[in-house]
PDB file of C-alpha atoms in Angstrom:
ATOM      1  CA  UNK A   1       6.837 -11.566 -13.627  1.00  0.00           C
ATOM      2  CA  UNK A   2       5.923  -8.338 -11.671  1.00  0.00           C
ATOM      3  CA  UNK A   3       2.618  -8.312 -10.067  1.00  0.00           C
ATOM      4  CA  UNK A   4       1.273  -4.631  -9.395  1.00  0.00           C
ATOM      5  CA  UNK A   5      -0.783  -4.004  -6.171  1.00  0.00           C
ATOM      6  CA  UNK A   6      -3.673  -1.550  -5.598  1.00  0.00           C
ATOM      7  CA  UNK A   7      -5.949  -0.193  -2.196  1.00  0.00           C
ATOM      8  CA  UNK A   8      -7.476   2.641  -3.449  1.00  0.00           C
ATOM      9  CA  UNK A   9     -10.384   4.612  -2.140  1.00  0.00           C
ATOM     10  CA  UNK A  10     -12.050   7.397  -4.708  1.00  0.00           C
ATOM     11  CA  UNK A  11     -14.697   9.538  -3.998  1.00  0.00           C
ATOM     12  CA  UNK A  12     -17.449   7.550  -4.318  1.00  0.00           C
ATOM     13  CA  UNK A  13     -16.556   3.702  -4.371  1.00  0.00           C
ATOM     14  CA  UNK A  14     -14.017   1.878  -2.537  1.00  0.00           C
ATOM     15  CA  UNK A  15     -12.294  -1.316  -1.921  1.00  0.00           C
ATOM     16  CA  UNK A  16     -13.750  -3.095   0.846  1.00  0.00           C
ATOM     17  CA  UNK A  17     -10.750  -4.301   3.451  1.00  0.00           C
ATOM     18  CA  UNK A  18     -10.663  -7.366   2.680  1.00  0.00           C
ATOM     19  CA  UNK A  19     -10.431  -6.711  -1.553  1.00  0.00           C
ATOM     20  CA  UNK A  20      -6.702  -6.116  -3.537  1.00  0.00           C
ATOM     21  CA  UNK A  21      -6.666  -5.123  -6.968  1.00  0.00           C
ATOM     22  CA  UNK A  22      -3.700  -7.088  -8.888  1.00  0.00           C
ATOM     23  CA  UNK A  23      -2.435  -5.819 -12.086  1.00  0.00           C
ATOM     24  CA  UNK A  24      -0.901  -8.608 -14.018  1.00  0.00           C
ATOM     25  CA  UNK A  25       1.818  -8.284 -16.060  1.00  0.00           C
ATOM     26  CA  UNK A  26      -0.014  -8.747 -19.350  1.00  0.00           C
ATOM     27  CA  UNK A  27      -2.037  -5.774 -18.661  1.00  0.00           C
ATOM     28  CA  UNK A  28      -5.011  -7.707 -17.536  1.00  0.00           C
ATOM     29  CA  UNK A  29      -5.842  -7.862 -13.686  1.00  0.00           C
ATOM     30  CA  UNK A  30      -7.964  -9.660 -10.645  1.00  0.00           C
ATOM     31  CA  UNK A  31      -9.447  -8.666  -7.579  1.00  0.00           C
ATOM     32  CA  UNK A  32      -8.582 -10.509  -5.076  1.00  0.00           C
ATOM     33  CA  UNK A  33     -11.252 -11.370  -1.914  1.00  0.00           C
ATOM     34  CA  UNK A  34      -8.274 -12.235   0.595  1.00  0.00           C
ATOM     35  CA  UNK A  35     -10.573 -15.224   1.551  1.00  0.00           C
ATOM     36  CA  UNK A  36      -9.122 -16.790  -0.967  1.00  0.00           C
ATOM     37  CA  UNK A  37     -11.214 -15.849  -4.167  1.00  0.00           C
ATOM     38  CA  UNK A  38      -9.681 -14.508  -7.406  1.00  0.00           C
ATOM     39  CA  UNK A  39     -12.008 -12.620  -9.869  1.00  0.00           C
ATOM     40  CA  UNK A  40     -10.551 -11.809 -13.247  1.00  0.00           C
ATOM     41  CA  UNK A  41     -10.864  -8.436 -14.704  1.00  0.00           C
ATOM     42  CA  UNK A  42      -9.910  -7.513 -18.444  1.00  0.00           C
ATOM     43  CA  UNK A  43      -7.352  -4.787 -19.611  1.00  0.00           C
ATOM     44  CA  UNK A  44     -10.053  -2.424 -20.108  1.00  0.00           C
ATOM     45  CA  UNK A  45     -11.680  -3.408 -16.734  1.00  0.00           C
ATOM     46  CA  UNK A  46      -8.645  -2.517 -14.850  1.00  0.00           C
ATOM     47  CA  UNK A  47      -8.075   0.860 -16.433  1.00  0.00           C
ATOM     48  CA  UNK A  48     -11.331   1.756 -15.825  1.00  0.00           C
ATOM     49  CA  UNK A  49     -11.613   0.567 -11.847  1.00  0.00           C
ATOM     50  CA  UNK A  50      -8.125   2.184 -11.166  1.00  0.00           C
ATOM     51  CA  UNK A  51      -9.412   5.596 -13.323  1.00  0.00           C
ATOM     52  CA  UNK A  52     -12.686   5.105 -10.523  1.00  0.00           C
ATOM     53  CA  UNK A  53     -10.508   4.438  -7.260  1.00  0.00           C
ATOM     54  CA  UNK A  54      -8.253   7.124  -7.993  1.00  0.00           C
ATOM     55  CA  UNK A  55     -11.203   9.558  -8.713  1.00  0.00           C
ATOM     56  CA  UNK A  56     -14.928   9.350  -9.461  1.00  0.00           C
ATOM     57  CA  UNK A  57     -17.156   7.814 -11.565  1.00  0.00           C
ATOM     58  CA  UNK A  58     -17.472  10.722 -14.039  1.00  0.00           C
ATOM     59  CA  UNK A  59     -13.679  11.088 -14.574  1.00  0.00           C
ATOM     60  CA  UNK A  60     -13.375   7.621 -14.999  1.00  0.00           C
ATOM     61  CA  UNK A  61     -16.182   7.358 -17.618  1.00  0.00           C
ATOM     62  CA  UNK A  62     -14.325  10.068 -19.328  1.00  0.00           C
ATOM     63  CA  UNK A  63     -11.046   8.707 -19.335  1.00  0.00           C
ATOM     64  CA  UNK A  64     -12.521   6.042 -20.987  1.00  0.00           C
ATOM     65  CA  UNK A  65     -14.330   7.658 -23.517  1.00  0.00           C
ATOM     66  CA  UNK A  66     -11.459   9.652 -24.879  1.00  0.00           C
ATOM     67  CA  UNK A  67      -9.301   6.115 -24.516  1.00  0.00           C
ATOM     68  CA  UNK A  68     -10.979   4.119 -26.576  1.00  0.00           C
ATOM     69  CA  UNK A  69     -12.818   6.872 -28.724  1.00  0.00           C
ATOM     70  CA  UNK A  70     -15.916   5.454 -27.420  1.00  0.00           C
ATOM     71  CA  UNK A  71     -19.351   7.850 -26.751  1.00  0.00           C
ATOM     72  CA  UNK A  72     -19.903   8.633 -23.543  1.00  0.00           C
ATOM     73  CA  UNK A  73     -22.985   7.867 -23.063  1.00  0.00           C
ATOM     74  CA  UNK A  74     -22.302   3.834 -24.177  1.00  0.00           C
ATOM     75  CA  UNK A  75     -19.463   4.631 -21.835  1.00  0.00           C
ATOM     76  CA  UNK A  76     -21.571   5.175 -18.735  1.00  0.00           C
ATOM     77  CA  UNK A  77     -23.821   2.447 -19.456  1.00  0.00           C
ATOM     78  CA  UNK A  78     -21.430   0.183 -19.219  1.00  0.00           C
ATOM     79  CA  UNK A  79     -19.595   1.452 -16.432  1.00  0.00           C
ATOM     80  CA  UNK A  80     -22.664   1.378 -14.348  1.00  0.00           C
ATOM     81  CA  UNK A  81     -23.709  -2.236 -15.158  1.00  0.00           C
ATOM     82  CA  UNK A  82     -19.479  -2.920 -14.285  1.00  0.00           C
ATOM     83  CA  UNK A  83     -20.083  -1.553 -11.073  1.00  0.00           C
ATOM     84  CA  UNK A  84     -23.064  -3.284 -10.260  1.00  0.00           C
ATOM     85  CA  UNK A  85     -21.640  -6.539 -11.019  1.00  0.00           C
ATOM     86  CA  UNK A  86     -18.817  -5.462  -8.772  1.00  0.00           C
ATOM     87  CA  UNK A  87     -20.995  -4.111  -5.880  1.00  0.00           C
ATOM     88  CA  UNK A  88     -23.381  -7.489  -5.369  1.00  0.00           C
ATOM     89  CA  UNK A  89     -20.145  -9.599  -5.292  1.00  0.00           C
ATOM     90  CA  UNK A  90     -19.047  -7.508  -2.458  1.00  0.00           C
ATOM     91  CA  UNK A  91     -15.620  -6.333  -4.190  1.00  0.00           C
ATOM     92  CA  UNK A  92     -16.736  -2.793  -4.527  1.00  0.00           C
ATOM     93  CA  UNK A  93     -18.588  -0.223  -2.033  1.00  0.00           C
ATOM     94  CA  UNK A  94     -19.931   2.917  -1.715  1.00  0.00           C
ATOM     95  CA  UNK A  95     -17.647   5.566   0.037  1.00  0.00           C
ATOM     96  CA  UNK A  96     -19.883   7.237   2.533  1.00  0.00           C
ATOM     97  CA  UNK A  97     -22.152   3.416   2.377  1.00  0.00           C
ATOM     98  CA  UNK A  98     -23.249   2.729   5.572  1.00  0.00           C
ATOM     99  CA  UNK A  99     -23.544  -1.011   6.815  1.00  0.00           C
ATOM    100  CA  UNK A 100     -24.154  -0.909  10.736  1.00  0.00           C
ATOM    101  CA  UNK A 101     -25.811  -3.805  10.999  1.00  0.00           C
ATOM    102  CA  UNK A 102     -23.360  -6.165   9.408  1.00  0.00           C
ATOM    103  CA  UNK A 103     -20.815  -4.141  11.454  1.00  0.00           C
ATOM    104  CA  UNK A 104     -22.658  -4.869  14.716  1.00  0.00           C
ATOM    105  CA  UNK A 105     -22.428  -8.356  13.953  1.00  0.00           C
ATOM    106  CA  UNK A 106     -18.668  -8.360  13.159  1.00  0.00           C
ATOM    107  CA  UNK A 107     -18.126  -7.036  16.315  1.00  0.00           C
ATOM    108  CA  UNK A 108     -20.141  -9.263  18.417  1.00  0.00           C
ATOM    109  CA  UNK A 109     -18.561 -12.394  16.764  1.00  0.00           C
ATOM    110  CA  UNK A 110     -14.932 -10.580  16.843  1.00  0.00           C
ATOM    111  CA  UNK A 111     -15.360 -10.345  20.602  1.00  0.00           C
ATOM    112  CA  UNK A 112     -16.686 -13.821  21.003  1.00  0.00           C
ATOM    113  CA  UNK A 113     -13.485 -15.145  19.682  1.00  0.00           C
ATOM    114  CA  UNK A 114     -11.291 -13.085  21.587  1.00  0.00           C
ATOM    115  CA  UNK A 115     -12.942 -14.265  24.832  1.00  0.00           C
ATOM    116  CA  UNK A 116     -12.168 -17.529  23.493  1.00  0.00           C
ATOM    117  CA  UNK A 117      -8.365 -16.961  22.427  1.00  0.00           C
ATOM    118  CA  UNK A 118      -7.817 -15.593  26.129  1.00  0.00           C
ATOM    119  CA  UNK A 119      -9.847 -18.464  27.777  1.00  0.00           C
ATOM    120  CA  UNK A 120      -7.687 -21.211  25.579  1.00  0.00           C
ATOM    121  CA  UNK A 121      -4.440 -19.442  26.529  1.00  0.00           C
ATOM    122  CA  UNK A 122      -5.588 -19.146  30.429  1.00  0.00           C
ATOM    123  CA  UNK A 123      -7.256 -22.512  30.675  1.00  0.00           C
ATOM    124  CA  UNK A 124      -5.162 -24.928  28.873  1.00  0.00           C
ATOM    125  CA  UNK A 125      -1.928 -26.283  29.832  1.00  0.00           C
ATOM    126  CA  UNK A 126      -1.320 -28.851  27.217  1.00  0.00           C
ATOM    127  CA  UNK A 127       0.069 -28.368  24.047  1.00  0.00           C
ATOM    128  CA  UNK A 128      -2.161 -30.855  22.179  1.00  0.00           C
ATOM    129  CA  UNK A 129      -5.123 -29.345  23.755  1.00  0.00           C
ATOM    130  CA  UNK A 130      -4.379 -25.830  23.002  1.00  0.00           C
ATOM    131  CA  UNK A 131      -3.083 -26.308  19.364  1.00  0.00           C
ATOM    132  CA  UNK A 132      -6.769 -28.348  19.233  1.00  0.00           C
ATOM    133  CA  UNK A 133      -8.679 -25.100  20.153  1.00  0.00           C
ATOM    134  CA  UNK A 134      -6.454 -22.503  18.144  1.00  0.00           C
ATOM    135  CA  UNK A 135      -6.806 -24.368  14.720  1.00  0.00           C
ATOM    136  CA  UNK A 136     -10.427 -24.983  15.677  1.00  0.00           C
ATOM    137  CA  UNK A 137     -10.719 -20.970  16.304  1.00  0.00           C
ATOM    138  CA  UNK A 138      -8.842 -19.910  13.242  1.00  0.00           C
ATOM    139  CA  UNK A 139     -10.975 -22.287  11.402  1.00  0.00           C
ATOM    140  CA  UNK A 140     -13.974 -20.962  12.453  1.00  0.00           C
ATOM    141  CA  UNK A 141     -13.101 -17.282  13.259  1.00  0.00           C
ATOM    142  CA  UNK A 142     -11.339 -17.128   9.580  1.00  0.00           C
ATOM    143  CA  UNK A 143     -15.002 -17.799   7.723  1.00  0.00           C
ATOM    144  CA  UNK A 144     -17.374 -16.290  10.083  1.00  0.00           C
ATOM    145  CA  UNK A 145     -15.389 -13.157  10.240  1.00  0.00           C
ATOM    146  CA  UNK A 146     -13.390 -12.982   6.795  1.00  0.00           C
ATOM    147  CA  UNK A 147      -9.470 -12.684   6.791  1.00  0.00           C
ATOM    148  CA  UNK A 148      -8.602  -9.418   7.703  1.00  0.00           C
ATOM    149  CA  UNK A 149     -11.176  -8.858  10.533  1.00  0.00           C
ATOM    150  CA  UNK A 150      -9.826 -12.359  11.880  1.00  0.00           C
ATOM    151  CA  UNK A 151      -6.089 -11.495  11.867  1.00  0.00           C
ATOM    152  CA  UNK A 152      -7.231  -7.883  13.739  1.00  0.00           C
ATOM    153  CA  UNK A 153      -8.817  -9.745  16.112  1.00  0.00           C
ATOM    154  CA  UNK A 154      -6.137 -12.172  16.790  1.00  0.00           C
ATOM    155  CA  UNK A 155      -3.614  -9.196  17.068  1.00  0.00           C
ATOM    156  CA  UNK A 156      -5.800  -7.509  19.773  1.00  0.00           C
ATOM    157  CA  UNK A 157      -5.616 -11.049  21.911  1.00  0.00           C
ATOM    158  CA  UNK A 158      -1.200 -11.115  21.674  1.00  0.00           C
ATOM    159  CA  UNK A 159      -1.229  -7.300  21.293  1.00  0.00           C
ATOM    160  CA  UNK A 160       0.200  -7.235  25.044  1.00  0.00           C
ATOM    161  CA  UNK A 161       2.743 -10.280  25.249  1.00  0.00           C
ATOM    162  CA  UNK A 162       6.316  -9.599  26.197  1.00  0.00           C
ATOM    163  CA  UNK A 163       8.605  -9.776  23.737  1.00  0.00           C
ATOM    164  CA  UNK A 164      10.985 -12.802  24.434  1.00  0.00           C
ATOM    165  CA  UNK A 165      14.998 -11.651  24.405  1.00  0.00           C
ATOM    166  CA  UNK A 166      15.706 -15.145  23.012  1.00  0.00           C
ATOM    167  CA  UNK A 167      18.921 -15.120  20.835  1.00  0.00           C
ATOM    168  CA  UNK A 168      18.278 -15.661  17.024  1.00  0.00           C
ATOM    169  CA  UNK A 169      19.266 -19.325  16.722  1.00  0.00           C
ATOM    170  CA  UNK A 170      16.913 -19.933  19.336  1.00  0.00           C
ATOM    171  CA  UNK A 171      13.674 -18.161  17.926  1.00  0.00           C
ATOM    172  CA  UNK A 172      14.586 -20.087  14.458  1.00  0.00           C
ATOM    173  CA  UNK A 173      14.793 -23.612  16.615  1.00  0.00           C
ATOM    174  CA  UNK A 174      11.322 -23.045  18.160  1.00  0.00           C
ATOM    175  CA  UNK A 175       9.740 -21.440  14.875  1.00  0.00           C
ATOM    176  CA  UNK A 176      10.887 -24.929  13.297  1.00  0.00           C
ATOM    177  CA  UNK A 177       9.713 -27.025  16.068  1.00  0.00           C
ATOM    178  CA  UNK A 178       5.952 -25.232  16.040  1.00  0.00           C
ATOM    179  CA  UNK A 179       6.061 -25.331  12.455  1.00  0.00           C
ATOM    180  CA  UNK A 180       6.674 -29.037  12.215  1.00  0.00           C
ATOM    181  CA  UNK A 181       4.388 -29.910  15.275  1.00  0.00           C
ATOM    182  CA  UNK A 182       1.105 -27.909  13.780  1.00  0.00           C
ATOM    183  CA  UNK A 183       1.987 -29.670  10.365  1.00  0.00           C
ATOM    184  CA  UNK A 184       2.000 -32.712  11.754  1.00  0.00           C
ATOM    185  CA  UNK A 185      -1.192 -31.940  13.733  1.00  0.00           C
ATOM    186  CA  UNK A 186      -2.949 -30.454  10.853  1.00  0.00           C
ATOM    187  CA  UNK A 187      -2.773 -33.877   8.870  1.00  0.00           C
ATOM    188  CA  UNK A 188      -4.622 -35.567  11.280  1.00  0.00           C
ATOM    189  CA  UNK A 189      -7.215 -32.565  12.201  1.00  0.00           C
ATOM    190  CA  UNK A 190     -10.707 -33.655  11.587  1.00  0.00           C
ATOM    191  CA  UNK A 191     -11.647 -30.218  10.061  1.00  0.00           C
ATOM    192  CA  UNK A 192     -10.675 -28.760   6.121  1.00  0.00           C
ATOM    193  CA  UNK A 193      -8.170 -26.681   7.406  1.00  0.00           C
ATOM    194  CA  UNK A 194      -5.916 -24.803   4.443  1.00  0.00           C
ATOM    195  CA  UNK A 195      -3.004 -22.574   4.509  1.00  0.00           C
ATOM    196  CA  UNK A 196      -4.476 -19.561   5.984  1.00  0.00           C
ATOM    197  CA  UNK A 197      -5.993 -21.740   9.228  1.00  0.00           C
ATOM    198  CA  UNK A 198      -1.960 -23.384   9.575  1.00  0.00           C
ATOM    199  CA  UNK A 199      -0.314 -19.992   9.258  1.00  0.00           C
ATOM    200  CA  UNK A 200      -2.300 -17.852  11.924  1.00  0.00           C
ATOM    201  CA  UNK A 201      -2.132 -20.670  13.952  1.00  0.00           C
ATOM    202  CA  UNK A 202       2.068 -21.026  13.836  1.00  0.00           C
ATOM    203  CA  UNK A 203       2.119 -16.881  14.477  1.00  0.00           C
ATOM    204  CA  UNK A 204       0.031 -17.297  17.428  1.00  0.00           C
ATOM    205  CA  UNK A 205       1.656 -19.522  19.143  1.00  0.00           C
ATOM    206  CA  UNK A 206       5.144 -17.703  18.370  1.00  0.00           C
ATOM    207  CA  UNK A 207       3.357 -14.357  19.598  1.00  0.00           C
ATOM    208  CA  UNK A 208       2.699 -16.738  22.483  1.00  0.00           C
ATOM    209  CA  UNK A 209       6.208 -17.401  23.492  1.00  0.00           C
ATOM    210  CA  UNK A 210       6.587 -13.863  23.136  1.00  0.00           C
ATOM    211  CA  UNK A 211       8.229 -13.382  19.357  1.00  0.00           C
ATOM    212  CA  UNK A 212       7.495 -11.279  16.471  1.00  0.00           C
ATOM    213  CA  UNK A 213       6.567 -13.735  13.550  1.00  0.00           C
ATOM    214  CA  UNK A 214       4.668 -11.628  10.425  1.00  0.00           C
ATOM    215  CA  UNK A 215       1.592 -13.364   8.244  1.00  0.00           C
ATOM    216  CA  UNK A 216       2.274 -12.558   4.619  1.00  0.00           C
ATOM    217  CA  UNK A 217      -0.481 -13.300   2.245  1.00  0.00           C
ATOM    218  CA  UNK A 218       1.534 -13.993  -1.271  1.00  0.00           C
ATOM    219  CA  UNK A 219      -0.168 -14.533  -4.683  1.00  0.00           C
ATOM    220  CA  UNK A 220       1.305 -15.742  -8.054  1.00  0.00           C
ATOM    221  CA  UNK A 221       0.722 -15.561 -11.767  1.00  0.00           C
ATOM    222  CA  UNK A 222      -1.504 -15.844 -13.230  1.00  0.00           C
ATOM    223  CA  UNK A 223      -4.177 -16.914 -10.425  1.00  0.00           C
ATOM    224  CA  UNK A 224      -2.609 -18.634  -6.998  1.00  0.00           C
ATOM    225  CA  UNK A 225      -3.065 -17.848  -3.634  1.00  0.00           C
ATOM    226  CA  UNK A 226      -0.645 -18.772  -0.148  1.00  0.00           C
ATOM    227  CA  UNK A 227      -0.304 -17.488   3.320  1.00  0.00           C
ATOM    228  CA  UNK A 228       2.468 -18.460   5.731  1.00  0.00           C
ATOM    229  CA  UNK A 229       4.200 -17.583   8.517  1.00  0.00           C
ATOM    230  CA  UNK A 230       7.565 -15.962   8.577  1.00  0.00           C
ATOM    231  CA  UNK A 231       9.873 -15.395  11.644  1.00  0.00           C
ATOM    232  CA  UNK A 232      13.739 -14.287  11.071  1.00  0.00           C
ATOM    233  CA  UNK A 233      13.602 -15.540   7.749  1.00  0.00           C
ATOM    234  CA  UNK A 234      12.126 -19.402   8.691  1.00  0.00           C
ATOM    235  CA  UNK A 235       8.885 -20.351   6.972  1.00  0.00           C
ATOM    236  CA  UNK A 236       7.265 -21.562   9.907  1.00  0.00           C
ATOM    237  CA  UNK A 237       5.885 -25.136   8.812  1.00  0.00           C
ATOM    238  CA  UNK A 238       5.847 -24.398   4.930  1.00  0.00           C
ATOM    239  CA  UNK A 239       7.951 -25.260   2.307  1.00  0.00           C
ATOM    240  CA  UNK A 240      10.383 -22.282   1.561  1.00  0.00           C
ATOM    241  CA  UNK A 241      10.622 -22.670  -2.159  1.00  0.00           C
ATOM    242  CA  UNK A 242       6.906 -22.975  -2.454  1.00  0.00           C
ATOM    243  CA  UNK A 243       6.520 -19.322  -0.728  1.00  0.00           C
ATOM    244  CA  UNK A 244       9.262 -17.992  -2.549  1.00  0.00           C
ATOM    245  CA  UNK A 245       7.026 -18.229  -5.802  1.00  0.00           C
ATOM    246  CA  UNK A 246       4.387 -16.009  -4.419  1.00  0.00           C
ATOM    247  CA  UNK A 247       4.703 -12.274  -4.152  1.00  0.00           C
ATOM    248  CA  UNK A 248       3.597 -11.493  -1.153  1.00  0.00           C
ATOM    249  CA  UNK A 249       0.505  -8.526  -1.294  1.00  0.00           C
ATOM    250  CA  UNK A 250      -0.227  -8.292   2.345  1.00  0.00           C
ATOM    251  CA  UNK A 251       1.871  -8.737   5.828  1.00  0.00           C
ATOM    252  CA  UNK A 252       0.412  -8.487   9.310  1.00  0.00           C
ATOM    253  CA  UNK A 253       2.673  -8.238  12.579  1.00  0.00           C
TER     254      UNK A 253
END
């Protein structure tokens, strides 16, 4: 069943970075907080949030009107309590919104974690140790700072690795030995950790040795989320035919 993806940024609301709009293949749709969080949206709902993403609040409202011969004044009622809903779950913002303050503090904690990606990387020689601190990072770096300002933070700490020259059966013999080791690892971790925490944690330490895994962020019908890790076609310490369900909505290099 196809799944229909949607970023979209109208003139006065858009989707925060972290927020997908799915259409499903029944016509009915979810947003989807890439934290993990699925929030379902009705055939009507959808129409109307693409007809506002694509435009403005007024076309929308009279799309709508003239779609479901409704007046537009019960129209723009409704469409205003819709998008409050939307905007105090954080799945919807204001265009030109300003939020400096919670942007100040994404920074700080962004750069806090990068210190500590470098420092694990420069300070620790053993494998153990340093698998210890990534999956503690990810853990922690993954909640304080959502998914997407996580993975951009990550990507500025391997940004400058050399690329390894390693032949193809030998990248897909170490992306199966870190993806067995971390699995391995992860059962006996003390902390919750889930799918997203074992994936960036696999593509950092292949960035590490200096290869070019991706982190694919997959969902499936009607309401399932994955990530993994993907290098030359392994799935680094996940099951193949389990990611092979998903359809994946988001990759990061």
């Amino acid at each position: 069943m196809s799944i229909q993806v949607f970023r979209g940024a109208g003139n006065e609301y858009q989707l925060p970075p972290n927020v997908i709009l799915l259409r499903l293949p029944d016509g009915t749709g979810q947003l989807l907080d890439l934290d993990g969080e699925f929030h379902a949206l009705s055939n009507t709902a959808v129409e109307m949030l693409h007809d506002i993403l694509d435009g403005d609040t007024t076309s929308a409202a009279n799309k709508s009107a003239l779609r479901y011969s409704v007046p537009l004044s019960v129209v723009r009622e409704d469409l205003d309590s819709f998008l409050r809903d939307l905007t105090e779950k954080g799945l919807i913002r204001r265009s030109h919104g300003s939020s400096r303050p919670a942007r100040r503090r994404s920074a700080i904690l962004s750069r806090i974690v990068l210190a500590s990606l470098r420092a694990t990387h420069a300070r620790t020689r053993s494998i153990n140790i340093r698998m210890a601190a990534l999956m503690t990072l990810s853990y922690v770096s993954v909640r304080m700072l959502g998914w997407p300002r996580a993975v951009a933070t990550w990507q500025a700490c391997y940004r400058e690795r050399p690329t390894s020259a390693d032949t193809a059966p030998d990248r897909r013999r170490l992306a199966g030995f870190i993806g067995e080791t971390i699995r391995r690892f992860r059962a006996h971790y003390p902390l919750p950790l889930d799918c997203k925490d074992q994936a960036l944690c696999s593509w950092a330490l292949l960035r590490d040795q200096g290869l070019r895994p991706t982190l694919v962020v997959g969902v499936a019908y009607p309401v399932a989320f994955h990530c993994w890790c993907e290098l030359d076609g392994v799935f680094v310490g996940d099951d193949e035919y389990t990611c092979r369900n998903y359809t994946p909505v988001a990759r990061y290099a």
